[in-house]
PDB file of C-alpha atoms in Angstrom:
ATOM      1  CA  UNK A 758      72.975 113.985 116.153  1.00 60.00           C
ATOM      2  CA  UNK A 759      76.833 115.204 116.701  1.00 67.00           C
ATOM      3  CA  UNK A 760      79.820 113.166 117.002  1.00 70.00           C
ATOM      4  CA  UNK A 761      80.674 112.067 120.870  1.00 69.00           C
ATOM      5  CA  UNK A 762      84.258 113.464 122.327  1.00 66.00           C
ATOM      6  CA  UNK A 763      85.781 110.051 122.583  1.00 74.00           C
ATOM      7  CA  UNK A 764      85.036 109.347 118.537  1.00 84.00           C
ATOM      8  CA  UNK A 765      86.935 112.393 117.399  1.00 88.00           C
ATOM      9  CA  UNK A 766      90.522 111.220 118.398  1.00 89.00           C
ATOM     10  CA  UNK A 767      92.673 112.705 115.976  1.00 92.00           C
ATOM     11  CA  UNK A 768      94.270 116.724 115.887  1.00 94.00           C
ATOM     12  CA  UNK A 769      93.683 117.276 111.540  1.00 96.00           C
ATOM     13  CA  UNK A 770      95.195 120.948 110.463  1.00 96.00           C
ATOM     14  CA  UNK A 771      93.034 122.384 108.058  1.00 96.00           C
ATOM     15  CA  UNK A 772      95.048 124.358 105.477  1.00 95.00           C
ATOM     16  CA  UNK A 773      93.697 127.096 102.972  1.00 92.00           C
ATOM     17  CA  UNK A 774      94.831 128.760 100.221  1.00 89.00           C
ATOM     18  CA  UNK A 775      96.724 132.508 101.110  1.00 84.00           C
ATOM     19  CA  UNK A 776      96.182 135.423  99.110  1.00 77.00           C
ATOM     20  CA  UNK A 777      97.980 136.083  95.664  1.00 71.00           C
ATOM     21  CA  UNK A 778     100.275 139.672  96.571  1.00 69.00           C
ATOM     22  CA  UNK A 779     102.332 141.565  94.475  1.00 67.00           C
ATOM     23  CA  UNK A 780     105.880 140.654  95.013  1.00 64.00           C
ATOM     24  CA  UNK A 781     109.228 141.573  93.818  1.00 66.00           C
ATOM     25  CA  UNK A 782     109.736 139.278  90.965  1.00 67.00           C
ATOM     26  CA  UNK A 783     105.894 139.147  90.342  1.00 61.00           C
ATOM     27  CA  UNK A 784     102.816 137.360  92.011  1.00 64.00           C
ATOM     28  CA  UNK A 785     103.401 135.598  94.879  1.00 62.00           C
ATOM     29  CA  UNK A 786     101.119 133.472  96.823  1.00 63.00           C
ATOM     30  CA  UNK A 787      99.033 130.630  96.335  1.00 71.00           C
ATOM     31  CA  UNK A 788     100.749 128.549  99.155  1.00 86.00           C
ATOM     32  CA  UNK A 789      98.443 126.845 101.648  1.00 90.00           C
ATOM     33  CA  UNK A 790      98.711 128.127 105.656  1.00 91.00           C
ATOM     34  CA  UNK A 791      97.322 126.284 108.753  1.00 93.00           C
ATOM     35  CA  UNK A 792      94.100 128.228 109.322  1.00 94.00           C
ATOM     36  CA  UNK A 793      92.817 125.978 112.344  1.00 95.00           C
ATOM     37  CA  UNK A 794      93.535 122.923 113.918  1.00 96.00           C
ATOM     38  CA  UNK A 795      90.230 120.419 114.788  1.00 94.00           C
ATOM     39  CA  UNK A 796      89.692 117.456 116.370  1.00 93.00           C
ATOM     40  CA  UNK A 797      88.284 114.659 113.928  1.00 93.00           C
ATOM     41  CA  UNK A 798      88.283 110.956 113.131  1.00 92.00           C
ATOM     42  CA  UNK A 799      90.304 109.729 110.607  1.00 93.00           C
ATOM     43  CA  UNK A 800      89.234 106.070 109.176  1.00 88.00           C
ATOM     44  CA  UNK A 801      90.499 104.300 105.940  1.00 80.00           C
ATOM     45  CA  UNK A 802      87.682 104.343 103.188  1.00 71.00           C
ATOM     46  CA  UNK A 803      85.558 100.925 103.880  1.00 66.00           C
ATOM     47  CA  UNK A 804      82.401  99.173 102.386  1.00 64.00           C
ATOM     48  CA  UNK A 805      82.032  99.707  98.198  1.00 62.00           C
ATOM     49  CA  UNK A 806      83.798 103.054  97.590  1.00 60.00           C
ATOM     50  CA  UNK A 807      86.818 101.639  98.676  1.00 60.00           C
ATOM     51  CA  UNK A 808      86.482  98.270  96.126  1.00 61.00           C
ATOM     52  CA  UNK A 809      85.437 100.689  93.293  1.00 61.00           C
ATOM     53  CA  UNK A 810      88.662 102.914  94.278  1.00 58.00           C
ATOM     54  CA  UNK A 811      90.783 100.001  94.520  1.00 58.00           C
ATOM     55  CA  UNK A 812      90.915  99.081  91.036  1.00 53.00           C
ATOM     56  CA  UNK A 813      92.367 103.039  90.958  1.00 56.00           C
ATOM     57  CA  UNK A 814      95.327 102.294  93.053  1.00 54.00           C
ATOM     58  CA  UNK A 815      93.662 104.875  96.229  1.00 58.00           C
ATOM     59  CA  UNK A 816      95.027 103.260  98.689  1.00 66.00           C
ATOM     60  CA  UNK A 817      95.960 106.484 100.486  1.00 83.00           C
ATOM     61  CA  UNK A 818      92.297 107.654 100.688  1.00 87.00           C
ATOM     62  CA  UNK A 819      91.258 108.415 104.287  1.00 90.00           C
ATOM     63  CA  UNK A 820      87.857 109.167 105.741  1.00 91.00           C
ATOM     64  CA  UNK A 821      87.411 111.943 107.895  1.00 93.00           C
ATOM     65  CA  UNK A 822      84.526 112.872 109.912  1.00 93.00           C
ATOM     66  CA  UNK A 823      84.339 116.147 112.250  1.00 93.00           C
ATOM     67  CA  UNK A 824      82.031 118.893 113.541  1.00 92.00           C
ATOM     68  CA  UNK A 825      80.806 121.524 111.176  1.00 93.00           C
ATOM     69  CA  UNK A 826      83.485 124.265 110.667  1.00 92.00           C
ATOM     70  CA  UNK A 827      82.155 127.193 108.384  1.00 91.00           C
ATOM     71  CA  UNK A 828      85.957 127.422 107.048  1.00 92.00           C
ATOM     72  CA  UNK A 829      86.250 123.817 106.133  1.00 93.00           C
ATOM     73  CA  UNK A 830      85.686 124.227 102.018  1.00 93.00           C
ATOM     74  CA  UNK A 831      86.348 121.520  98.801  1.00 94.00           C
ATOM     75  CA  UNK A 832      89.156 124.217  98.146  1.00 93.00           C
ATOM     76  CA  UNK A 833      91.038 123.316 101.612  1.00 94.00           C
ATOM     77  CA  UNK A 834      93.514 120.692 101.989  1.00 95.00           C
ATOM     78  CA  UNK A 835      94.078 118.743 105.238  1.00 96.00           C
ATOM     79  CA  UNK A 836      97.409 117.748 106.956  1.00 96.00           C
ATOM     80  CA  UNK A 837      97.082 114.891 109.204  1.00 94.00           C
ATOM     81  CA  UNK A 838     100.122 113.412 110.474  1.00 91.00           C
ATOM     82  CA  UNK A 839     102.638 115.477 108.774  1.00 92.00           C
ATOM     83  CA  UNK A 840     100.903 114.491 105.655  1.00 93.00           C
ATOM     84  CA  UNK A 841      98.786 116.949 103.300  1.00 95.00           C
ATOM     85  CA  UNK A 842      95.304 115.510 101.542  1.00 95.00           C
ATOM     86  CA  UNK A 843      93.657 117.148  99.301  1.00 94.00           C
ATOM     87  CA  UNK A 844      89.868 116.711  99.444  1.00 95.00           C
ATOM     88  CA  UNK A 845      87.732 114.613  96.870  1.00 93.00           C
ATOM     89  CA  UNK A 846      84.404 115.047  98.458  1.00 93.00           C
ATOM     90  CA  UNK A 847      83.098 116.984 101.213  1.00 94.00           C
ATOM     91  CA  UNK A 848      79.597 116.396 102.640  1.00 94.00           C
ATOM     92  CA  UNK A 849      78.447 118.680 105.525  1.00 92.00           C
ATOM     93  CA  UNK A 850      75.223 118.825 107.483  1.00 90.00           C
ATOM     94  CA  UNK A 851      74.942 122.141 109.589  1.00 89.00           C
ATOM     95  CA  UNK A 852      71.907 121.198 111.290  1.00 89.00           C
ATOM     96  CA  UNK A 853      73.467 117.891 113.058  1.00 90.00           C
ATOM     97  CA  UNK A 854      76.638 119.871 113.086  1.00 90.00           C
ATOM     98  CA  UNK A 855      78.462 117.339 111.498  1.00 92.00           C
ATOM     99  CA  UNK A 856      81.199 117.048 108.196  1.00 93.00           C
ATOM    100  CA  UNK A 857      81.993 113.902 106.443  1.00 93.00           C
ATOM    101  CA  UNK A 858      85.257 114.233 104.113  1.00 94.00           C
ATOM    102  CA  UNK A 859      86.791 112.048 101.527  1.00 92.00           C
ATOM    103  CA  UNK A 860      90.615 113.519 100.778  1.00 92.00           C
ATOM    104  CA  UNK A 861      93.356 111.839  99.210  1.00 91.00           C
ATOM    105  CA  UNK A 862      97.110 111.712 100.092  1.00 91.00           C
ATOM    106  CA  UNK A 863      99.308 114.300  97.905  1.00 91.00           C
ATOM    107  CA  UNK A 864     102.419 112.360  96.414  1.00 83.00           C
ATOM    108  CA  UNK A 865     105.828 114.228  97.868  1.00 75.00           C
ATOM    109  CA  UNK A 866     103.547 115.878 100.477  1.00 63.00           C
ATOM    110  CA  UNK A 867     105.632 114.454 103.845  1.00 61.00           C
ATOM    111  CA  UNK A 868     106.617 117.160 106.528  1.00 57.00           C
TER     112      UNK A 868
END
């Protein structure tokens, strides 16, 4: 089973970690970069996780669910909407070619 066209509605970048280089003053690196940009669907966090989340204040947890991308790792952090999420949980099937993420909005994150 793979997701249908018309369910994944929404562009999400996906943004890794770049490589620590040696710089003038020292290390420098460790910034995130836009490595791809997918197509996805992006849902609030429904049903039972989202009542045992509530009493945690994660109101800005989103559900995202997109084809399998090889790059797509826990380490990664998403930008939907000019907004960066960092991800909580990341459950991916390569045989039905499918990724189900839970990520959660980054406080001062707004582009």
């Amino acid at each position: 089973m793979t997701f249908s066209s018309g369910f994944l509605n929404k562009r999400v970048e996906v943004l890794a970690r770049q490589t620590t280089t040696d710089g003038t003053f020292g290390r420098e690196g460790g910034k995130f970069a836009t490595v791809a940009t997918i197509w996805a669907n992006v849902a609030f966090v429904k049903g039972v996780s989202a009542l045992r989340e509530g009493a945690y204040d994660a109101y800005d947890t989103k559900m995202v669910r997109c084809r399998y991308h090889e790059y797509l790792t826990r380490e990664c952090r998403l930008r939907i909407e000019g907004i960066e999420y960092k991800i909580e949980s990341l459950n991916s099937d390569r045989r039905e070619n499918t990724m189900q993420i839970v990520c959660t909005e980054l406080k001062n994150s707004q582009t």
